[in-house]
PDB file of C-alpha atoms in Angstrom:
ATOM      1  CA  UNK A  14       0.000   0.000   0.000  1.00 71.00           C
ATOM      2  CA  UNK A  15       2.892   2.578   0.673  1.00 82.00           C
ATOM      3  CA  UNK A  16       4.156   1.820  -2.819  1.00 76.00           C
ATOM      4  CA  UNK A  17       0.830   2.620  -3.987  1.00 73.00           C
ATOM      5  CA  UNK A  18       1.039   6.458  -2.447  1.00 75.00           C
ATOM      6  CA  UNK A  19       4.326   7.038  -3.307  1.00 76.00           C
ATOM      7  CA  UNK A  20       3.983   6.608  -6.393  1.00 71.00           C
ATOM      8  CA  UNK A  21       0.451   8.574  -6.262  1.00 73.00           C
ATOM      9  CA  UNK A  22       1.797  11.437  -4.468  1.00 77.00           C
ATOM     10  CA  UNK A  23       5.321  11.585  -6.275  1.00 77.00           C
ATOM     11  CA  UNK A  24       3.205  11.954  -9.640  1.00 79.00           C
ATOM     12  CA  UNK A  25       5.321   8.631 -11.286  1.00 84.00           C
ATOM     13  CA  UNK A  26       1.281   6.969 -11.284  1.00 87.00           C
ATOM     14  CA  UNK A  27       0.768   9.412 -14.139  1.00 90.00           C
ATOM     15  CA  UNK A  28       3.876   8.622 -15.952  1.00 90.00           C
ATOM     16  CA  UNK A  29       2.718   4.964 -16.092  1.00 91.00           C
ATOM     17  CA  UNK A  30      -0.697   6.291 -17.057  1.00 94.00           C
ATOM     18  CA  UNK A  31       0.646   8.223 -20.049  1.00 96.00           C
ATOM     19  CA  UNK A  32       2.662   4.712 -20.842  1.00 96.00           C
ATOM     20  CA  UNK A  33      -0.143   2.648 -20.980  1.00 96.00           C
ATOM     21  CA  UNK A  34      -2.185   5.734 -23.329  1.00 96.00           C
ATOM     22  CA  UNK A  35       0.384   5.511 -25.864  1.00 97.00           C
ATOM     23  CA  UNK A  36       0.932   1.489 -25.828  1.00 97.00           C
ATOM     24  CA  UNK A  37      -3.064   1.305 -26.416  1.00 96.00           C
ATOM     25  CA  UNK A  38      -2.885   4.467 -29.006  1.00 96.00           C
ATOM     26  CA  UNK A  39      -0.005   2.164 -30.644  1.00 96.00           C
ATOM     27  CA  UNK A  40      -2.071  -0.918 -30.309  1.00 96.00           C
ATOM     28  CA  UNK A  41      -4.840   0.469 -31.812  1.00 95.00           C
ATOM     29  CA  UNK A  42      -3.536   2.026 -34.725  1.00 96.00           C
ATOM     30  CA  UNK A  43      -1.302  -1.447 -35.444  1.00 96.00           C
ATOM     31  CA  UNK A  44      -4.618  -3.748 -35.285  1.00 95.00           C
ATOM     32  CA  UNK A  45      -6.228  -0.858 -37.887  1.00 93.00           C
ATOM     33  CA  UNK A  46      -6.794  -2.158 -41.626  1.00 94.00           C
ATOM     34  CA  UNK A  47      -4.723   1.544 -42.252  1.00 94.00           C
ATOM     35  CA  UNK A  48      -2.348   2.229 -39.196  1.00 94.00           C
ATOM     36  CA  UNK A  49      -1.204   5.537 -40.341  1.00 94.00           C
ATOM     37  CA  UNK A  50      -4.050   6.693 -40.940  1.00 92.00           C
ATOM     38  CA  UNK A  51      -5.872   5.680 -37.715  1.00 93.00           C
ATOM     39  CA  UNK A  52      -2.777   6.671 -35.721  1.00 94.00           C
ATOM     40  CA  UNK A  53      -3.047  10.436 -36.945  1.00 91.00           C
ATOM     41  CA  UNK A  54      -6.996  10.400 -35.722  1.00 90.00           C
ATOM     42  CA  UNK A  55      -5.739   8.993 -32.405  1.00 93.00           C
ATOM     43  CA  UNK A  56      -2.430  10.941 -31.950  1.00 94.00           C
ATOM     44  CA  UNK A  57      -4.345  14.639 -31.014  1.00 94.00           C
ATOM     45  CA  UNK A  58      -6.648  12.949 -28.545  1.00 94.00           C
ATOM     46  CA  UNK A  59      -3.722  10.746 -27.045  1.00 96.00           C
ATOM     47  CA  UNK A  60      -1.454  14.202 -26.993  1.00 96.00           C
ATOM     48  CA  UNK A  61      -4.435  16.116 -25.044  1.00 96.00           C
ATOM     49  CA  UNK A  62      -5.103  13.129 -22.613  1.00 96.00           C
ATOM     50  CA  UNK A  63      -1.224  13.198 -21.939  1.00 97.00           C
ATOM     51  CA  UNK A  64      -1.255  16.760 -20.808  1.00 96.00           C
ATOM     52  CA  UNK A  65      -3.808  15.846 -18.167  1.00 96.00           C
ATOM     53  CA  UNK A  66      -2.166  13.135 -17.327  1.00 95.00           C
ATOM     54  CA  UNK A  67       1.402  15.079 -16.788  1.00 95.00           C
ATOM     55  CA  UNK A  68      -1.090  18.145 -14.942  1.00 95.00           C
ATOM     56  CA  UNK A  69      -2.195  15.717 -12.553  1.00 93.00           C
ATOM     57  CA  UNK A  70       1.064  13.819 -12.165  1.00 92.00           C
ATOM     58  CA  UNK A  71       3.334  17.290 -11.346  1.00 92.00           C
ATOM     59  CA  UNK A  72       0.194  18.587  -9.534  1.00 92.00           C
ATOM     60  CA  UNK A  73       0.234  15.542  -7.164  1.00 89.00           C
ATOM     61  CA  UNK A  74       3.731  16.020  -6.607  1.00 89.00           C
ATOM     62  CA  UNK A  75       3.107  19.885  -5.285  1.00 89.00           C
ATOM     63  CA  UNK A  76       5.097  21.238  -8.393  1.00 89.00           C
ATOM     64  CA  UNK A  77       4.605  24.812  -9.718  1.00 92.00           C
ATOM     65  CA  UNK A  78       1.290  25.567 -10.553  1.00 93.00           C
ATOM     66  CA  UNK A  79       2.647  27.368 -13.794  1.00 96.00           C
ATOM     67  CA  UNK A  80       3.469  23.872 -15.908  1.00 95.00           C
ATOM     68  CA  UNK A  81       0.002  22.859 -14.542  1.00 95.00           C
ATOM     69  CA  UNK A  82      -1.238  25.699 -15.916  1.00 96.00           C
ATOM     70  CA  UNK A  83       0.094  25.343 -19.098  1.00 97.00           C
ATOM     71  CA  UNK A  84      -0.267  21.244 -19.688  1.00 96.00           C
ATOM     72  CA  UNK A  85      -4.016  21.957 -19.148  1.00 96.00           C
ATOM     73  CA  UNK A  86      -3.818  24.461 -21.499  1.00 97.00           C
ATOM     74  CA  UNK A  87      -1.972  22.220 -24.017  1.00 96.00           C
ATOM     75  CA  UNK A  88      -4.630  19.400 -23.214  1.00 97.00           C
ATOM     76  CA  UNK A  89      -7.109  22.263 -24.061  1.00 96.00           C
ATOM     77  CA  UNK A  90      -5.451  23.044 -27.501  1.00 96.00           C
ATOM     78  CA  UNK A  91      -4.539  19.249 -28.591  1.00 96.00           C
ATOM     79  CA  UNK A  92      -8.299  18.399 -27.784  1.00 94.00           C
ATOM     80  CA  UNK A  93      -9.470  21.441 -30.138  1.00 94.00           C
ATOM     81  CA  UNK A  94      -7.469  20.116 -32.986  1.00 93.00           C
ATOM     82  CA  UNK A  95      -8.916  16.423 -32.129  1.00 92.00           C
ATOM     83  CA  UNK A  96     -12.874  18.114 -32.365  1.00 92.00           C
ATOM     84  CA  UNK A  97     -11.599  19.531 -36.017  1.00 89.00           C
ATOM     85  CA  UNK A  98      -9.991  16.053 -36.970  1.00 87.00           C
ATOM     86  CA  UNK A  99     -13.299  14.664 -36.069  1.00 85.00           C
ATOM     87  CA  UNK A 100     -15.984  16.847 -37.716  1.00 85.00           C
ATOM     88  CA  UNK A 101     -14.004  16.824 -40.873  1.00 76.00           C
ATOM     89  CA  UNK A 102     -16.307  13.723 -42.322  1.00 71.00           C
ATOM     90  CA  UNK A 103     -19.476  15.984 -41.268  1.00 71.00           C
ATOM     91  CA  UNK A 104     -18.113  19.156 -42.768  1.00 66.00           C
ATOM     92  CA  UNK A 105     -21.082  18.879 -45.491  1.00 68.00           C
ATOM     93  CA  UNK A 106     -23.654  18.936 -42.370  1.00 65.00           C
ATOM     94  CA  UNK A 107     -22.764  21.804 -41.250  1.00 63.00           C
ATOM     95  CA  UNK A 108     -22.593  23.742 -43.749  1.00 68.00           C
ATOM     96  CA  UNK A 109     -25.365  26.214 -44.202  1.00 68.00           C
ATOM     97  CA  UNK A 110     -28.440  25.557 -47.156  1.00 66.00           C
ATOM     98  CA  UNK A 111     -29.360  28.657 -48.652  1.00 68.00           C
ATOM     99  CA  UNK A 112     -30.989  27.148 -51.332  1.00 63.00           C
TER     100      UNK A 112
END
């Protein structure tokens, strides 16, 4: 059990986190038909969901609030490009009908 909280409130739990995010973002995209291509549509969320990950990890570990700060604000961005990455299939819906 005192394994268990130091690693929790050293922040290493999120490094292992973040390792097992990009062995399943890996997995994924190798067991795809295309791997490329289904690694690019998984790399923006797997970049945003890292951020948190590292946010939590230095935030458990009483760092400076400033990274924090900015990972969560890189999780914020990566996660924007992810939602545009996304819609791009459905661009046609949303497009306005004048006619």
């Amino acid at each position: 059990m005192t394994v268990l909280l130091d690693l929790l409130t050293s922040g290493w739990i999120s490094a292992f986190a973040i390792a097992v995010l990009w062995v399943e973002t890996a997995a994924l995209s190798l067991l795809s038909p295309e791997p490329l291509r289904r690694f690019r549509m998984l790399a923006a969320n797997a970049c945003s969901g890292s951020c948190l990950l590292l946010a939590v990890g230095l935030a458990l570990a009483q760092q400076n609030p400033l990274w924090v700060l900015l990972l969560l604000a890189g999780s914020l961005a990566a996660h924007g490009i992810d939602i545009i990455l996304r819609a791009e299939p459905y661009a046609e819906g949303f497009k306005r009908r004048t006619e």
